[in-house]
């Protein structure tokens, strides 16, 4: 059982996923800390929304959630889009954050080309449906190694993407396009930082993780062999170990 004084680990899922993407992690991580893994608005069983939120809106939802539960300090752990949201949270409520874990993500903004791709994704989601997005995206988030050794996992991830609401996919895609560069937030916050990525993450190539680890003043970078963009799912045991090691080294509040 974890130390009763341990800060809550807040797991923030990526796009276009839901909290079940943490299924291979929650039980192991609960050994060292209380864990919450909510669905973001519009995704999974999260509150539905018709508006196009920004990363800040998702962060506000998470802040409301922890405030409602009386949680005073958290370690943020964001996967990809969850990392963008974690940085928006850190910018707004640094006093609540004991440490930050950034998985398969980046702290920089989208390029103009990237923004155009987001709009195309939003329109495709709304006009063609989530299954089309899932079919295009699922192969890109797992490494070749994972797809070959665990074809069932590829199906699970595609199904997870396909069951998300088109409106939520469109809103998140447009919101990601608007997010600013938050590298300075990471640098200035001076929080204990763990950066995790997969050796074969083609969506967030290694230099994006190296740049975040360099920007954060107290950081560790862990690169998981064979894993792609969903390193927590593709390599759960080393992923969980990296997070547990990090939690155990956090200074007392
Ligand atoms: C994610 O996994 O959340 C997305 O790949 C993030 C993104 O598209 O930038």
Coordinates of C-alpha atoms and ligand atoms in Angstrom, one line a residue:
X1 CA 0.0 0.0 0.0
X2 CA 1.3 3.5 -0.8
X3 CA 2.5 6.1 1.6
X4 CA -0.6 8.0 2.8
X5 CA 1.3 11.3 2.3
X6 CA 2.1 10.5 -1.4
X7 CA 0.7 13.0 -3.8
X8 CA -2.0 11.8 -6.2
X9 CA -0.9 10.8 -9.6
X10 CA -3.2 12.3 -12.2
X11 CA -3.0 10.4 -15.5
X12 CA -4.1 12.4 -18.5
X13 CA -4.9 10.4 -21.6
X14 CA -4.0 11.3 -25.2
X15 CA -5.9 11.8 -28.4
X16 CA -8.3 10.4 -29.5
X17 CA -8.4 8.0 -26.6
X18 CA -9.9 7.6 -23.1
X19 CA -8.9 6.6 -19.6
X20 CA -8.7 2.9 -20.6
X21 CA -5.4 3.6 -22.3
X22 CA -4.0 3.5 -18.7
X23 CA -5.3 0.0 -18.0
X24 CA -1.9 -1.6 -18.0
X25 CA -0.5 1.0 -15.6
X26 CA -3.1 1.9 -12.9
X27 CA -2.8 -1.2 -10.7
X28 CA 1.0 -1.1 -10.6
X29 CA 1.1 2.6 -9.9
X30 CA -1.4 2.4 -7.1
X31 CA 1.2 0.5 -5.1
X32 CA 3.1 3.8 -4.7
X33 CA 0.5 6.6 -5.0
X34 CA -3.2 7.3 -5.2
X35 CA -4.0 7.3 -8.9
X36 CA -6.8 9.0 -10.8
X37 CA -7.3 8.5 -14.5
X38 CA -10.3 10.6 -15.7
X39 CA -11.8 10.8 -19.1
X40 CA -11.4 14.3 -20.7
X41 CA -14.5 16.1 -21.7
X42 CA -16.2 14.5 -24.7
X43 CA -14.1 11.3 -24.5
X44 CA -15.0 8.0 -22.9
X45 CA -17.5 8.6 -20.2
X46 CA -16.3 12.2 -19.6
X47 CA -18.7 15.1 -19.6
X48 CA -19.9 15.8 -23.2
X49 CA -19.3 19.1 -24.8
X50 CA -20.4 20.9 -27.9
X51 CA -17.8 23.7 -27.6
X52 CA -14.3 23.7 -29.0
X53 CA -12.1 23.9 -25.9
X54 CA -8.5 24.9 -25.5
X55 CA -5.9 22.8 -23.6
X56 CA -6.7 25.3 -20.8
X57 CA -10.3 24.2 -20.7
X58 CA -9.3 20.5 -20.2
X59 CA -6.8 21.6 -17.5
X60 CA -9.6 23.5 -15.8
X61 CA -11.8 20.4 -15.8
X62 CA -9.0 18.5 -14.2
X63 CA -8.5 21.2 -11.6
X64 CA -12.2 21.2 -10.7
X65 CA -12.1 17.4 -10.4
X66 CA -9.2 17.4 -7.9
X67 CA -10.6 20.3 -6.0
X68 CA -13.9 18.6 -5.7
X69 CA -12.1 15.5 -4.3
X70 CA -10.1 17.6 -1.8
X71 CA -6.8 16.8 -3.5
X72 CA -4.2 19.4 -2.7
X73 CA -1.2 18.2 -4.6
X74 CA -0.7 16.1 -7.7
X75 CA 2.0 14.6 -9.9
X76 CA 0.8 15.2 -13.5
X77 CA 1.4 12.4 -16.0
X78 CA 0.3 13.3 -19.5
X79 CA 0.5 11.2 -22.6
X80 CA 0.9 13.1 -25.8
X81 CA -2.2 15.5 -25.9
X82 CA -2.3 14.8 -22.1
X83 CA 1.2 16.3 -21.9
X84 CA -0.1 19.5 -23.6
X85 CA -2.8 19.6 -21.0
X86 CA -0.4 18.9 -18.2
X87 CA 1.7 21.9 -19.3
X88 CA -1.4 24.1 -19.5
X89 CA -2.2 23.0 -15.9
X90 CA 1.3 23.6 -14.7
X91 CA 1.2 27.1 -16.1
X92 CA -2.0 27.9 -14.3
X93 CA -1.6 26.0 -11.0
X94 CA 2.1 25.5 -10.4
X95 CA 1.6 25.5 -6.6
X96 CA -0.5 22.3 -6.9
X97 CA 2.1 20.4 -8.9
X98 CA 4.7 18.3 -7.1
X99 CA 6.2 16.8 -10.3
X100 CA 5.4 16.3 -13.9
X101 CA 5.7 13.3 -16.2
X102 CA 5.6 14.0 -19.9
X103 CA 5.1 10.9 -22.1
X104 CA 5.5 10.9 -25.9
X105 CA 4.7 14.6 -26.1
X106 CA 6.2 17.9 -26.9
X107 CA 6.2 21.4 -25.3
X108 CA 6.2 23.3 -28.6
X109 CA 3.3 24.6 -30.7
X110 CA 2.2 23.1 -34.0
X111 CA 3.7 24.2 -37.2
X112 CA 1.4 25.8 -39.8
X113 CA 1.4 22.5 -41.7
X114 CA 0.5 20.7 -38.5
X115 CA -2.4 23.1 -37.9
X116 CA -3.8 22.5 -41.4
X117 CA -3.6 18.7 -40.7
X118 CA -5.6 19.3 -37.4
X119 CA -8.4 21.1 -39.3
X120 CA -8.5 18.3 -41.9
X121 CA -8.8 15.8 -39.0
X122 CA -11.6 17.8 -37.5
X123 CA -13.5 17.9 -40.7
X124 CA -12.9 14.2 -41.4
X125 CA -14.2 13.3 -37.9
X126 CA -17.4 15.4 -38.4
X127 CA -18.1 14.3 -42.0
X128 CA -16.8 10.7 -42.2
X129 CA -17.0 9.6 -38.6
X130 CA -14.6 8.4 -35.9
X131 CA -13.9 5.0 -37.4
X132 CA -12.2 6.7 -40.4
X133 CA -9.9 8.6 -38.0
X134 CA -9.2 5.5 -36.0
X135 CA -8.3 3.5 -39.1
X136 CA -5.8 6.2 -40.2
X137 CA -4.3 6.9 -36.8
X138 CA -4.1 3.5 -35.0
X139 CA -1.2 2.2 -37.1
X140 CA 0.8 5.3 -36.5
X141 CA 0.7 5.1 -32.7
X142 CA 2.2 1.7 -32.3
X143 CA 5.7 0.6 -33.3
X144 CA 6.2 -2.0 -36.0
X145 CA 7.5 -4.3 -33.2
X146 CA 4.3 -3.9 -31.2
X147 CA 2.1 -4.4 -34.3
X148 CA 3.9 -7.6 -35.1
X149 CA 4.2 -9.1 -31.7
X150 CA 0.7 -8.0 -30.3
X151 CA -1.8 -7.6 -33.1
X152 CA -4.7 -7.7 -30.6
X153 CA -3.4 -4.5 -29.0
X154 CA -3.6 -2.7 -32.4
X155 CA -7.3 -3.8 -32.6
X156 CA -7.9 -2.6 -29.0
X157 CA -6.4 0.8 -29.7
X158 CA -8.3 1.2 -33.0
X159 CA -11.5 0.3 -31.3
X160 CA -10.8 2.8 -28.5
X161 CA -10.3 5.6 -31.1
X162 CA -13.4 4.5 -33.1
X163 CA -15.8 4.7 -30.2
X164 CA -15.0 8.4 -29.4
X165 CA -17.5 11.0 -30.4
X166 CA -16.7 12.8 -33.7
X167 CA -17.5 16.2 -32.0
X168 CA -14.9 15.5 -29.3
X169 CA -12.3 14.5 -31.8
X170 CA -12.9 17.6 -33.8
X171 CA -12.9 19.9 -30.8
X172 CA -9.7 18.4 -29.4
X173 CA -8.0 18.6 -32.8
X174 CA -8.8 22.3 -33.2
X175 CA -7.8 23.0 -29.6
X176 CA -4.4 21.3 -30.1
X177 CA -3.8 23.5 -33.1
X178 CA -4.3 26.6 -31.0
X179 CA -2.0 25.7 -28.2
X180 CA 1.0 27.9 -27.7
X181 CA 4.6 26.9 -27.1
X182 CA 4.9 26.1 -23.3
X183 CA 8.6 25.2 -23.2
X184 CA 9.1 28.3 -21.0
X185 CA 6.5 27.0 -18.5
X186 CA 8.5 23.8 -18.1
X187 CA 11.7 25.7 -17.7
X188 CA 10.4 28.3 -15.3
X189 CA 8.4 25.9 -13.1
X190 CA 11.5 24.1 -12.0
X191 CA 9.6 21.0 -11.0
X192 CA 11.0 17.5 -10.8
X193 CA 10.3 16.2 -14.4
X194 CA 10.3 12.8 -16.0
X195 CA 10.2 12.6 -19.7
X196 CA 9.3 9.2 -21.2
X197 CA 9.2 8.3 -24.8
X198 CA 9.4 5.2 -27.1
X199 CA 12.4 4.5 -29.2
X200 CA 10.2 4.2 -32.3
X201 CA 7.7 7.1 -31.7
X202 CA 7.4 8.6 -35.1
X203 CA 4.8 11.1 -34.1
X204 CA 7.1 12.6 -31.4
X205 CA 10.6 11.9 -32.5
X206 CA 13.3 11.7 -29.8
X207 CA 14.6 15.3 -30.2
X208 CA 11.2 16.6 -28.9
X209 CA 11.7 14.6 -25.7
X210 CA 15.4 15.6 -25.5
X211 CA 14.4 19.3 -25.8
X212 CA 11.8 19.0 -23.0
X213 CA 14.3 17.2 -20.7
X214 CA 16.9 19.9 -21.5
X215 CA 14.4 22.7 -20.8
X216 CA 13.2 21.3 -17.5
X217 CA 15.8 22.0 -14.9
X218 CA 15.4 18.8 -12.8
X219 CA 14.7 16.1 -15.4
X220 CA 15.2 12.5 -16.3
X221 CA 14.7 11.1 -19.8
X222 CA 13.7 7.5 -20.3
X223 CA 13.6 6.0 -23.8
X224 CA 11.7 2.7 -23.9
X225 CA 13.1 0.2 -26.4
X226 CA 10.8 -1.2 -29.0
X227 CA 7.9 1.1 -28.0
X228 CA 6.2 3.7 -30.3
X229 CA 3.9 6.5 -29.4
X230 CA 1.9 4.7 -26.8
X231 CA 4.8 3.7 -24.6
X232 CA 2.7 3.1 -21.5
X233 CA 0.7 0.5 -23.4
X234 CA 3.5 -1.0 -25.5
X235 CA 6.0 -1.3 -22.7
X236 CA 4.0 -1.2 -19.5
X237 CA 6.5 -2.9 -17.2
X238 CA 9.4 -0.5 -17.9
X239 CA 7.0 2.4 -18.2
X240 CA 5.6 1.7 -14.7
X241 CA 9.0 1.2 -13.3
X242 CA 10.2 4.6 -14.6
X243 CA 7.2 6.3 -13.1
X244 CA 7.5 4.4 -9.7
X245 CA 11.2 5.3 -9.5
X246 CA 10.4 8.9 -10.2
X247 CA 7.6 9.0 -7.6
X248 CA 9.9 7.5 -5.0
X249 CA 12.6 10.2 -5.5
X250 CA 10.2 13.1 -5.2
X251 CA 11.2 15.4 -2.3
X252 CA 8.7 15.5 0.6
X253 CA 6.3 18.5 0.3
Ligands
LIG1 C1 -1.9 12.1 -29.0 O1 -1.5 10.9 -29.0 O2 -2.5 12.6 -28.1 C2 -1.7 12.9 -30.3 O3 -0.9 12.2 -31.2 C3 -1.2 14.2 -30.0 C4 -1.1 15.0 -31.3 O4 -1.7 14.7 -32.3 O5 -0.3 16.0 -31.3

